[in-house]
Amino acid sequence: VKEIIFKLLSYLAKNQHAKVASVGSSVFFGPFSKINNKNSREHIKFGNNISFYGKIINLENGTVVIGDNTTVRYNTIIECVNQVVIGKNVIISNNIIITDNDSHPVSFRQRENLSLTNHEGEEWSWNNAKNSPVFIQDNVWIGRNCMILKGVNIGKGSVIAAGTVLTKSVPPYSLCFGNPCVIKEGKYLE
Ligand SMILES: CC(C)(COP(=O)(O)OP(=O)(O)OC[C@H]1O[C@@H](n2cnc3c(N)ncnc32)[C@H](O)[C@@H]1OP(=O)(O)O)[C@@H](O)C(=O)NCCC(=O)NCCS
């Protein structure tokens, strides 16, 4: 019975997501996957042979692209106002936040104005925070519990170790770990 419910929820998720995203062939959506897209379908693009268990929140005018043969696991959230581009053959593990924006402004005066509202509405738009595109190149692996923040470009073939907070770009074929993160450039050339 569990298996049937799982399949049914996945099927319903796929139907739902295909209304708000452009979906290639052989794309599997996990039963609790979610896509919140305020824009046209072309703003969220899935290639082919993808399994996606996570959540995409695109409440402004952003674009999310996920390349062929990539997997995004449970409880991973992609937040976008600008651009998040994920390449081919990428493994994105559980409990990861990938965001191209800071959610709130850093100026205390601006945040005070937010705090004087009822904590929702246009003032709270992520557009009012700093943002910059995120790129995750082909063959990258991101371990559990990482945060990938605005403006980061993870080079081809790199591995981001479990629990890393990334605020800076990573060269190709590197290992990156910790917070503040340490980069071992070219560790995984093979
Ligand atoms: C990224 C990972 C695969 C690297 O493995 P590895 O190539 O064997 O790397 P090593 O164990 O040789 O570690 C190299 C260095 O990175 C450090 N390091 C590795 N992972 C780390 C982490 N998550 N946090 C902090 N430091 C870490 C090691 O302590 C070592 O430091 P040193 O050079 O000062 O001795 C592994 O550390 C990891 O994070 N595994 C979990 C992956 C995961 O989340 N899987 C979930 C399913 S997708």
Short mmCIF file of C-alpha atoms and ligand atoms in Angstrom, two decimals:
data_model
loop_
_atom_site.label_atom_id
_atom_site.label_comp_id
_atom_site.label_asym_id
_atom_site.label_seq_id
_atom_site.Cartn_x
_atom_site.Cartn_y
_atom_site.Cartn_z
CA VAL A 1 0.00 0.00 0.00
CA LYS A 2 2.85 2.38 0.90
CA GLU A 3 4.36 1.87 -2.54
CA ILE A 4 1.05 2.64 -4.25
CA ILE A 5 0.60 5.84 -2.20
CA PHE A 6 4.19 6.85 -3.01
CA LYS A 7 3.61 6.31 -6.73
CA LEU A 8 0.26 8.11 -6.66
CA LEU A 9 1.69 11.16 -4.83
CA SER A 10 4.65 11.27 -7.25
CA TYR A 11 2.28 11.11 -10.20
CA LEU A 12 0.12 13.92 -8.76
CA ALA A 13 3.25 15.99 -8.05
CA LYS A 14 4.42 15.60 -11.65
CA ASN A 15 1.03 16.68 -13.02
CA GLN A 16 1.03 19.68 -10.73
CA HIS A 17 4.63 20.71 -11.53
CA ALA A 18 4.19 20.35 -15.30
CA LYS A 19 1.66 23.19 -15.11
CA VAL A 20 4.23 25.65 -13.75
CA ALA A 21 7.53 24.31 -15.12
CA SER A 22 8.99 23.08 -18.39
CA VAL A 23 9.77 19.39 -17.80
CA GLY A 24 11.91 17.16 -20.06
CA SER A 25 11.57 13.41 -20.48
CA SER A 26 12.08 10.84 -17.69
CA VAL A 27 11.81 13.38 -14.89
CA PHE A 28 10.73 11.90 -11.54
CA PHE A 29 9.20 14.13 -8.87
CA GLY A 30 9.22 12.93 -5.26
CA PRO A 31 5.85 12.82 -3.47
CA PHE A 32 6.62 15.87 -1.32
CA SER A 33 8.41 17.90 -3.99
CA LYS A 34 7.11 21.42 -4.45
CA ILE A 35 7.39 24.18 -7.05
CA ASN A 36 6.20 27.67 -6.26
CA ASN A 37 6.55 29.73 -9.44
CA LYS A 38 5.06 33.19 -9.96
CA ASN A 39 6.31 33.37 -13.56
CA SER A 40 5.73 31.53 -16.82
CA ARG A 41 6.72 27.87 -17.18
CA GLU A 42 9.86 28.91 -19.04
CA HIS A 43 11.26 30.32 -15.79
CA ILE A 44 11.74 26.80 -14.38
CA LYS A 45 13.36 24.29 -16.71
CA PHE A 46 14.09 20.63 -16.04
CA GLY A 47 16.21 18.72 -18.59
CA ASN A 48 15.95 14.93 -19.04
CA ASN A 49 16.45 12.03 -16.63
CA ILE A 50 16.19 14.04 -13.41
CA SER A 51 14.91 13.01 -10.01
CA PHE A 52 13.75 15.93 -7.92
CA TYR A 53 12.58 15.52 -4.31
CA GLY A 54 13.13 19.13 -3.20
CA LYS A 55 11.38 22.46 -3.34
CA ILE A 56 11.77 25.47 -5.66
CA ILE A 57 10.53 28.88 -4.57
CA ASN A 58 10.56 31.43 -7.38
CA LEU A 59 8.33 34.23 -6.13
CA GLU A 60 9.80 37.06 -8.21
CA ASN A 61 11.20 37.12 -11.73
CA GLY A 62 13.90 34.47 -11.37
CA THR A 63 14.94 31.54 -13.54
CA VAL A 64 15.90 28.07 -12.36
CA VAL A 65 17.52 25.56 -14.73
CA ILE A 66 18.31 21.94 -13.81
CA GLY A 67 20.42 19.92 -16.26
CA ASP A 68 20.18 16.32 -17.48
CA ASN A 69 20.88 13.37 -15.15
CA THR A 70 20.84 15.53 -12.02
CA THR A 71 19.26 14.58 -8.70
CA VAL A 72 18.05 16.87 -5.90
CA ARG A 73 17.17 14.98 -2.67
CA TYR A 74 14.69 15.48 0.19
CA ASN A 75 14.37 18.77 2.11
CA THR A 76 16.59 20.70 -0.26
CA ILE A 77 15.26 24.14 -1.12
CA ILE A 78 16.17 26.35 -4.09
CA GLU A 79 15.18 29.99 -3.53
CA CYS A 80 15.40 32.26 -6.56
CA VAL A 81 14.77 35.87 -7.55
CA ASN A 82 17.53 36.13 -10.15
CA GLN A 83 19.07 32.93 -11.54
CA VAL A 84 20.03 29.48 -10.28
CA VAL A 85 21.62 27.28 -12.94
CA ILE A 86 22.46 23.66 -12.11
CA GLY A 87 24.39 21.62 -14.68
CA LYS A 88 24.37 18.00 -15.78
CA ASN A 89 25.19 14.92 -13.68
CA VAL A 90 24.99 16.90 -10.43
CA ILE A 91 24.18 15.24 -7.07
CA ILE A 92 22.55 17.58 -4.56
CA SER A 93 21.95 15.84 -1.24
CA ASN A 94 19.44 16.44 1.60
CA ASN A 95 18.76 19.51 3.75
CA ILE A 96 20.53 22.00 1.53
CA ILE A 97 19.59 25.61 0.89
CA ILE A 98 20.62 27.10 -2.43
CA THR A 99 19.71 30.76 -2.65
CA ASP A 100 20.59 33.61 -4.99
CA ASN A 101 19.43 36.27 -2.51
CA ASP A 102 19.71 37.37 1.13
CA SER A 103 15.91 37.49 1.81
CA HIS A 104 16.19 40.74 3.80
CA PRO A 105 18.17 43.98 3.48
CA VAL A 106 21.29 44.38 5.62
CA SER A 107 20.50 48.01 6.52
CA PHE A 108 18.89 48.14 9.99
CA ARG A 109 16.79 51.15 8.94
CA GLN A 110 15.29 49.20 6.04
CA ARG A 111 14.65 46.20 8.30
CA GLU A 112 13.05 48.45 10.91
CA ASN A 113 10.58 49.59 8.24
CA LEU A 114 9.83 45.92 7.52
CA SER A 115 9.33 45.19 11.20
CA LEU A 116 6.73 47.98 11.46
CA THR A 117 4.50 46.21 8.90
CA ASN A 118 2.44 43.09 9.62
CA HIS A 119 5.41 41.01 8.42
CA GLU A 120 4.10 40.31 4.97
CA GLY A 121 3.41 42.11 1.68
CA GLU A 122 5.50 43.75 -1.03
CA GLU A 123 8.00 45.30 1.44
CA TRP A 124 9.00 41.75 2.41
CA SER A 125 9.78 40.74 -1.18
CA TRP A 126 13.19 39.05 -1.56
CA ASN A 127 13.70 41.63 -4.34
CA ASN A 128 14.50 44.14 -1.62
CA ALA A 129 17.57 42.16 -0.58
CA LYS A 130 20.89 41.79 -2.38
CA ASN A 131 20.95 39.05 -5.02
CA SER A 132 23.38 37.52 -7.49
CA PRO A 133 23.14 34.40 -9.73
CA VAL A 134 24.28 30.96 -8.56
CA PHE A 135 25.93 28.46 -10.91
CA ILE A 136 26.54 24.81 -10.08
CA GLN A 137 28.55 23.30 -12.94
CA ASP A 138 28.43 19.75 -14.34
CA ASN A 139 29.43 16.76 -12.19
CA VAL A 140 29.38 18.64 -8.88
CA TRP A 141 28.42 16.77 -5.66
CA ILE A 142 27.00 18.75 -2.73
CA GLY A 143 26.89 16.78 0.56
CA ARG A 144 24.22 17.02 3.28
CA ASN A 145 23.32 20.19 5.21
CA CYS A 146 25.13 22.75 3.07
CA MET A 147 24.20 26.35 2.33
CA ILE A 148 25.05 27.78 -1.07
CA LEU A 149 24.65 31.55 -0.92
CA LYS A 150 24.23 34.28 -3.55
CA GLY A 151 26.82 34.78 -6.28
CA VAL A 152 28.52 31.40 -5.84
CA ASN A 153 29.84 29.50 -8.86
CA ILE A 154 30.84 25.90 -8.10
CA GLY A 155 33.30 24.70 -10.75
CA LYS A 156 32.92 21.47 -12.70
CA GLY A 157 33.53 18.21 -10.82
CA SER A 158 33.94 19.77 -7.37
CA VAL A 159 32.74 18.23 -4.09
CA ILE A 160 31.20 20.33 -1.33
CA ALA A 161 31.57 18.40 1.95
CA ALA A 162 28.65 17.90 4.35
CA GLY A 163 27.80 20.99 6.42
CA THR A 164 29.68 23.57 4.34
CA VAL A 165 28.53 27.19 4.12
CA LEU A 166 29.61 28.54 0.74
CA THR A 167 29.82 32.29 0.26
CA LYS A 168 32.56 32.24 -2.38
CA SER A 169 33.07 30.49 -5.70
CA VAL A 170 34.96 27.19 -5.95
CA PRO A 171 37.41 26.29 -8.75
CA PRO A 172 36.81 23.08 -10.78
CA TYR A 173 37.64 19.59 -9.38
CA SER A 174 38.14 20.90 -5.83
CA LEU A 175 37.10 19.79 -2.35
CA CYS A 176 35.47 22.46 -0.26
CA PHE A 177 34.60 22.03 3.46
CA GLY A 178 33.71 23.88 6.66
CA ASN A 179 32.67 27.35 7.68
CA PRO A 180 34.52 29.53 6.87
CA CYS A 181 35.19 27.14 4.06
CA VAL A 182 38.56 25.71 3.11
CA ILE A 183 39.19 24.92 -0.57
CA LYS A 184 41.60 22.18 -1.67
CA GLU A 185 41.97 23.16 -5.29
CA GLY A 186 42.17 20.36 -7.84
CA LYS A 187 41.89 17.52 -5.22
CA TYR A 188 39.58 15.45 -7.44
CA LEU A 189 41.14 15.64 -10.90
CA GLU A 190 40.45 11.91 -11.41
C1 LIG B 1 33.30 15.41 0.94
C2 LIG B 1 33.78 14.04 1.36
C3 LIG B 1 33.18 12.98 0.44
C4 LIG B 1 35.29 14.08 1.21
O1 LIG B 1 35.86 12.80 1.43
P1 LIG B 1 37.45 12.55 1.17
O2 LIG B 1 37.81 12.86 -0.25
O3 LIG B 1 37.74 11.20 1.67
O4 LIG B 1 38.13 13.69 2.02
P2 LIG B 1 39.08 13.52 3.30
O5 LIG B 1 38.40 12.69 4.33
O6 LIG B 1 40.43 13.13 2.80
O7 LIG B 1 39.13 15.00 3.89
C5 LIG B 1 40.00 16.00 3.38
C6 LIG B 1 40.00 17.14 4.37
O8 LIG B 1 38.69 17.71 4.43
C7 LIG B 1 38.17 17.71 5.77
N1 LIG B 1 36.74 17.46 5.69
C8 LIG B 1 36.13 16.56 4.89
N2 LIG B 1 34.80 16.64 5.04
C9 LIG B 1 34.56 17.62 5.95
C10 LIG B 1 33.37 18.18 6.49
N3 LIG B 1 32.17 17.73 6.12
N4 LIG B 1 33.48 19.20 7.37
C11 LIG B 1 34.72 19.65 7.73
N5 LIG B 1 35.89 19.16 7.25
C12 LIG B 1 35.80 18.16 6.36
C13 LIG B 1 38.94 16.57 6.43
O9 LIG B 1 38.98 16.73 7.83
C14 LIG B 1 40.31 16.71 5.80
O10 LIG B 1 40.98 17.82 6.40
P3 LIG B 1 42.61 17.88 6.46
O11 LIG B 1 43.07 18.00 5.02
O12 LIG B 1 42.87 19.10 7.26
O13 LIG B 1 43.01 16.60 7.09
C15 LIG B 1 33.36 13.69 2.80
O14 LIG B 1 34.14 14.43 3.72
C16 LIG B 1 31.88 14.04 3.11
O15 LIG B 1 31.48 15.17 3.34
N6 LIG B 1 31.07 12.97 3.12
C17 LIG B 1 29.62 13.10 3.33
C18 LIG B 1 28.92 13.29 2.00
C19 LIG B 1 27.43 13.37 2.17
O16 LIG B 1 26.89 14.35 2.65
N7 LIG B 1 26.75 12.32 1.75
C20 LIG B 1 25.29 12.30 1.83
C21 LIG B 1 24.67 11.61 0.66
S1 LIG B 1 24.83 12.55 -0.86
#
